[in-house]
Short mmCIF file of C-alpha atoms in Angstrom, two decimals:
data_model
loop_
_atom_site.label_atom_id
_atom_site.label_comp_id
_atom_site.label_asym_id
_atom_site.label_seq_id
_atom_site.Cartn_x
_atom_site.Cartn_y
_atom_site.Cartn_z
CA MET X 1 -18.70 78.94 -111.09
CA ASP X 2 -20.99 80.95 -113.38
CA ARG X 3 -20.09 84.67 -113.11
CA PHE X 4 -19.47 87.60 -110.94
CA VAL X 5 -22.77 89.20 -110.00
CA ARG X 6 -23.29 92.78 -109.05
CA ALA X 7 -25.93 93.60 -106.51
CA GLY X 8 -29.14 94.58 -108.21
CA SER X 9 -27.93 93.12 -111.53
CA GLY X 10 -30.55 90.31 -111.54
CA GLY X 11 -27.78 87.83 -112.49
CA GLY X 12 -27.15 89.50 -115.74
CA ALA X 13 -23.93 89.24 -117.81
CA ALA X 14 -20.75 89.78 -115.97
CA ASP X 15 -19.20 93.24 -116.09
CA GLU X 16 -15.57 92.80 -117.31
CA ARG X 17 -14.49 96.29 -116.45
CA GLY X 18 -13.76 95.17 -112.95
CA PRO X 19 -15.42 96.13 -109.54
CA ALA X 20 -16.53 99.51 -108.69
CA PRO X 21 -16.22 100.62 -105.04
CA HIS X 22 -18.54 98.93 -102.60
CA GLU X 23 -19.87 96.31 -104.95
CA ILE X 24 -20.96 92.80 -104.03
CA LEU X 25 -18.42 90.50 -105.73
CA MET X 26 -19.87 87.10 -105.60
CA VAL X 27 -20.03 84.14 -107.88
CA LYS X 28 -22.78 81.49 -107.85
CA PRO X 29 -21.50 78.05 -108.55
CA LYS X 30 -23.83 75.22 -109.76
CA ASN X 31 -24.21 73.68 -106.38
CA GLY X 32 -26.04 76.83 -105.28
CA TYR X 33 -23.49 78.10 -102.67
CA TRP X 34 -22.36 81.59 -102.88
CA CYS X 35 -18.53 81.96 -102.80
CA VAL X 36 -15.76 83.82 -104.41
CA GLY X 37 -13.27 82.23 -106.73
CA LYS X 38 -10.25 83.65 -104.76
CA LEU X 39 -9.63 86.15 -102.10
CA ASN X 40 -6.80 88.05 -103.73
CA GLY X 41 -4.93 84.79 -103.90
CA LYS X 42 -5.43 84.07 -100.14
CA SER X 43 -6.94 80.98 -98.60
CA LYS X 44 -10.23 81.39 -96.81
CA ASP X 45 -8.53 79.90 -93.79
CA ALA X 46 -5.64 82.42 -93.84
CA PRO X 47 -5.54 84.67 -90.74
CA GLU X 48 -6.03 87.87 -92.73
CA ALA X 49 -9.10 86.36 -94.50
CA VAL X 50 -10.62 85.17 -91.20
CA ASN X 51 -10.04 88.55 -89.52
CA SER X 52 -11.93 90.17 -92.40
CA ARG X 53 -14.94 87.85 -92.11
CA LEU X 54 -18.11 88.61 -90.14
CA PHE X 55 -20.40 86.19 -88.43
CA VAL X 56 -24.08 87.37 -88.69
CA GLY X 57 -26.30 85.52 -86.21
CA ASN X 58 -29.95 85.66 -85.14
CA LEU X 59 -31.27 86.13 -88.68
CA PRO X 60 -35.00 85.58 -89.28
CA ALA X 61 -35.96 81.99 -89.59
CA VAL X 62 -37.52 82.25 -92.99
CA GLY X 63 -37.50 84.71 -95.99
CA VAL X 64 -33.90 85.95 -95.82
CA GLN X 65 -32.27 86.39 -99.20
CA LEU X 66 -28.49 86.21 -99.59
CA ASN X 67 -28.37 89.12 -102.05
CA ARG X 68 -30.21 91.28 -99.58
CA LEU X 69 -27.95 90.35 -96.73
CA ALA X 70 -24.84 91.02 -98.71
CA GLU X 71 -26.27 94.34 -100.03
CA VAL X 72 -26.83 95.63 -96.52
CA PHE X 73 -23.17 94.96 -95.54
CA ALA X 74 -21.73 96.31 -98.92
CA LYS X 75 -22.23 99.87 -97.67
CA PHE X 76 -19.07 99.42 -95.60
CA GLY X 77 -16.87 98.06 -98.40
CA PRO X 78 -16.63 95.43 -101.17
CA VAL X 79 -18.23 92.09 -100.14
CA LEU X 80 -15.97 89.41 -101.62
CA ASP X 81 -17.94 86.47 -100.32
CA ALA X 82 -21.19 85.63 -98.50
CA SER X 83 -23.06 82.55 -97.30
CA LEU X 84 -26.37 81.99 -95.73
CA HIS X 85 -27.33 79.18 -93.31
CA THR X 86 -30.19 78.48 -90.91
CA ARG X 87 -30.55 81.73 -88.86
CA PHE X 88 -26.90 82.78 -89.40
CA GLY X 89 -24.51 83.81 -92.22
CA PHE X 90 -20.98 85.06 -93.03
CA ILE X 91 -19.83 88.13 -94.86
CA GLN X 92 -16.37 88.26 -96.22
CA TYR X 93 -14.56 91.66 -96.69
CA ASP X 94 -11.12 92.33 -98.11
CA CYS X 95 -9.62 93.83 -94.99
CA SER X 96 -9.96 93.61 -91.30
CA GLU X 97 -10.56 97.31 -90.70
CA VAL X 98 -13.71 97.21 -92.84
CA ALA X 99 -14.94 94.14 -91.07
CA ARG X 100 -14.37 95.84 -87.68
CA ARG X 101 -16.26 98.93 -88.67
CA ALA X 102 -19.08 96.87 -90.04
CA ALA X 103 -19.27 94.77 -86.87
CA ASP X 104 -19.30 97.83 -84.65
CA GLU X 105 -22.12 99.54 -86.51
CA MET X 106 -24.32 96.54 -87.39
CA ASN X 107 -24.19 94.49 -84.17
CA GLY X 108 -27.63 94.85 -82.55
CA ALA X 109 -29.10 96.52 -85.70
CA LEU X 110 -32.42 95.43 -87.11
CA PHE X 111 -32.45 93.35 -90.25
CA GLU X 112 -35.88 92.41 -91.73
CA GLY X 113 -37.41 92.54 -88.24
CA ALA X 114 -34.68 90.69 -86.30
CA ARG X 115 -32.01 92.25 -84.10
CA ILE X 116 -28.88 90.67 -85.46
CA ASP X 117 -25.70 89.57 -83.75
CA VAL X 118 -22.62 90.67 -85.72
CA ASN X 119 -19.04 89.76 -84.76
CA VAL X 120 -15.69 89.39 -86.35
CA ALA X 121 -15.57 85.65 -87.14
CA SER X 122 -12.12 85.05 -85.69
CA GLU X 123 -13.23 86.45 -82.34
CA ARG X 124 -16.61 84.67 -82.56
CA ARG X 125 -15.02 81.32 -83.31
CA LYS X 126 -13.12 81.41 -79.93
CA LYS X 127 -16.34 81.77 -78.02
CA ARG X 128 -18.96 79.74 -79.90
CA SER X 129 -19.69 76.02 -79.19
CA PRO X 130 -22.18 73.69 -80.74
CA SER X 131 -24.38 74.50 -77.71
CA ASP X 132 -24.18 78.17 -78.67
CA ILE X 133 -25.14 77.42 -82.27
CA ILE X 134 -28.25 75.56 -81.13
CA LYS X 135 -29.35 78.28 -78.83
CA GLU X 136 -28.83 80.82 -81.68
CA ASN X 137 -30.90 78.78 -84.03
CA ALA X 138 -33.69 78.08 -81.60
CA VAL X 139 -36.40 80.71 -82.19
CA LYS X 140 -37.15 82.75 -79.17
CA LYS X 141 -40.58 82.62 -77.34
CA ILE X 142 -41.85 79.63 -79.36
CA PRO X 143 -42.90 76.20 -78.08
CA ARG X 144 -40.00 74.10 -76.87
CA LYS X 145 -40.52 71.51 -79.52
CA GLN X 146 -38.78 73.90 -82.01
CA VAL X 147 -35.48 73.42 -80.28
CA SER X 148 -33.08 71.12 -82.27
CA ASP X 149 -33.81 67.37 -82.28
CA VAL X 150 -30.55 66.47 -84.03
CA LEU X 151 -27.19 67.98 -84.67
CA VAL X 152 -25.38 66.96 -87.84
CA VAL X 153 -21.59 67.13 -87.23
CA ASN X 154 -19.73 67.64 -90.50
CA CYS X 155 -16.07 66.48 -90.09
CA HIS X 156 -14.79 67.48 -93.57
CA ARG X 157 -15.58 70.44 -95.87
CA ASP X 158 -15.57 68.20 -99.01
CA ILE X 159 -18.56 66.26 -97.89
CA ARG X 160 -20.92 69.23 -97.62
CA GLY X 161 -23.13 67.82 -100.35
CA TYR X 162 -23.61 64.49 -98.56
CA SER X 163 -24.17 66.36 -95.31
CA GLU X 164 -26.97 68.38 -96.89
CA ALA X 165 -28.60 65.28 -98.28
CA VAL X 166 -28.63 63.68 -94.83
CA ILE X 167 -30.07 66.84 -93.35
CA ASN X 168 -32.82 66.92 -95.94
CA ARG X 169 -33.76 63.28 -95.14
CA LEU X 170 -33.79 64.06 -91.41
CA LYS X 171 -36.18 66.96 -92.05
CA GLU X 172 -38.45 64.61 -93.96
CA LEU X 173 -38.76 62.80 -90.70
CA GLN X 174 -40.09 66.08 -89.16
CA MET X 175 -36.92 66.45 -87.09
CA VAL X 176 -35.62 69.91 -86.29
CA CYS X 177 -31.96 69.92 -87.47
CA ASP X 178 -28.88 72.04 -86.96
CA SER X 179 -25.45 71.50 -88.46
CA PHE X 180 -21.97 72.16 -87.22
CA PHE X 181 -18.58 71.91 -89.00
CA TRP X 182 -16.15 70.30 -86.54
CA THR X 183 -12.50 70.78 -86.29
CA ASP X 184 -10.10 69.23 -83.86
CA SER X 185 -9.95 72.51 -81.85
CA MET X 186 -12.72 71.07 -79.62
CA PRO X 187 -12.89 67.43 -78.69
CA LEU X 188 -15.93 65.56 -80.18
CA ASN X 189 -16.83 64.19 -76.77
CA GLN X 190 -17.12 67.70 -75.45
CA ILE X 191 -19.44 68.59 -78.32
CA LEU X 192 -21.61 65.58 -77.54
CA THR X 193 -21.67 66.57 -73.80
CA ASP X 194 -22.64 70.10 -74.53
CA ILE X 195 -25.50 69.29 -76.77
CA THR X 196 -26.73 66.43 -74.52
CA ARG X 197 -27.00 69.01 -71.71
CA ASP X 198 -29.13 71.24 -73.99
CA GLY X 199 -31.57 68.42 -74.59
CA VAL X 200 -30.74 67.63 -78.16
CA LEU X 201 -31.87 64.01 -78.92
CA TYR X 202 -29.26 62.83 -81.43
CA ALA X 203 -26.01 63.64 -83.09
CA VAL X 204 -25.23 62.43 -86.54
CA VAL X 205 -21.49 62.49 -87.26
CA LEU X 206 -20.29 62.43 -90.88
CA ASN X 207 -16.78 61.96 -92.07
CA GLU X 208 -15.24 61.29 -95.53
CA ALA X 209 -15.77 57.48 -95.24
CA CYS X 210 -19.52 58.15 -94.64
CA ALA X 211 -19.84 60.12 -97.85
CA VAL X 212 -18.11 57.42 -99.84
CA GLU X 213 -19.89 54.38 -98.33
CA LYS X 214 -23.24 56.28 -97.76
CA THR X 215 -23.26 55.61 -94.01
CA ILE X 216 -23.78 57.67 -90.86
CA ASN X 217 -22.66 57.58 -87.23
CA ILE X 218 -25.46 57.98 -84.77
CA HIS X 219 -25.20 59.08 -81.15
CA VAL X 220 -28.49 58.65 -79.21
CA LEU X 221 -27.88 61.19 -76.46
CA GLN X 222 -30.83 61.06 -74.13
CA GLY X 223 -32.47 58.35 -71.96
CA ARG X 224 -31.05 56.00 -69.29
CA ASN X 225 -28.67 54.30 -71.67
CA PRO X 226 -27.35 56.59 -74.43
CA LYS X 227 -26.07 54.49 -77.46
CA ASP X 228 -23.66 54.81 -80.36
CA PHE X 229 -24.22 53.25 -83.79
CA ARG X 230 -21.08 53.38 -86.00
CA ASP X 231 -21.01 53.16 -89.78
CA VAL X 232 -24.72 52.47 -90.17
CA PRO X 233 -26.02 52.34 -93.84
CA LEU X 234 -27.87 55.55 -94.42
CA VAL X 235 -31.37 53.89 -95.04
CA ASP X 236 -31.02 51.79 -91.93
CA GLY X 237 -29.78 54.66 -89.88
CA LEU X 238 -32.75 56.73 -90.93
CA ASP X 239 -35.10 53.99 -90.09
CA LEU X 240 -33.52 53.60 -86.60
CA LEU X 241 -33.78 57.36 -85.94
CA GLU X 242 -37.35 57.48 -87.18
CA ARG X 243 -38.41 54.70 -84.77
CA ASP X 244 -36.60 56.18 -81.83
CA PHE X 245 -37.83 59.73 -82.59
CA LYS X 246 -41.47 58.49 -82.54
CA LYS X 247 -40.84 57.03 -79.05
CA ALA X 248 -39.21 60.29 -77.96
CA GLN X 249 -42.27 62.32 -79.22
CA ALA X 250 -44.66 59.95 -77.38
CA ALA X 251 -42.66 60.56 -74.14
CA ARG X 252 -42.61 64.38 -74.67
CA ALA X 253 -46.33 64.25 -75.01
CA LEU X 254 -46.67 62.92 -71.42
CA VAL X 255 -44.59 65.79 -69.94
CA PRO X 256 -46.93 68.38 -68.51
CA GLY X 257 -46.50 71.89 -70.23
CA TYR X 258 -44.35 70.45 -72.98
CA LEU X 259 -45.99 71.59 -76.31
#
């Protein structure tokens, strides 16, 4: 990880005097993800850390900058960690009281033209499903073709790099993608059922073996005969998805009113 960066510092040299009140305390590792080296010695998954983390949803689809998001939330207290994803992000504080106050004030507030959804992550986690994520990531009042074509299900935190590589390849096929980090708190079959109901065409499930062997697991969700393809080499799997997606697009074009 490079250094601690203060809001507005422009990524200059680290200030070794320690944090001042209400600073953004983030480090930027080489992989481009924003995270903190440690949360006062606590794991990110520790209850006290989860209860001090905010989920920020319904962010604008384009143009959001991580520093700007963290800066807005730093007025409530030190931001120890922040991450930004497609139309949602997370803000990590050092205590649950600060997170609760920020959630109460910022939920429904305007951020760069969008009315954002802000909740304490531990409470949001109980209510959100992959179906919810897809609905959050679908831009409102736009043609239906912008709803996700594929959900990439990441089964292990350590394969995030491989997961992103797969997502980028899918986007090259002009597919609208969402991603979801899966834990065993919800059965995978239930996830697939939920997103099938929402009209998602495919699920691509990635585990540690996939990252090592450069394979993917494909679930074709729609049609008369949904199919599963296990441990398909990445290149072959992308070719399969491209061919099937072209057929799906042709079928969509025949549906009246489907843009």
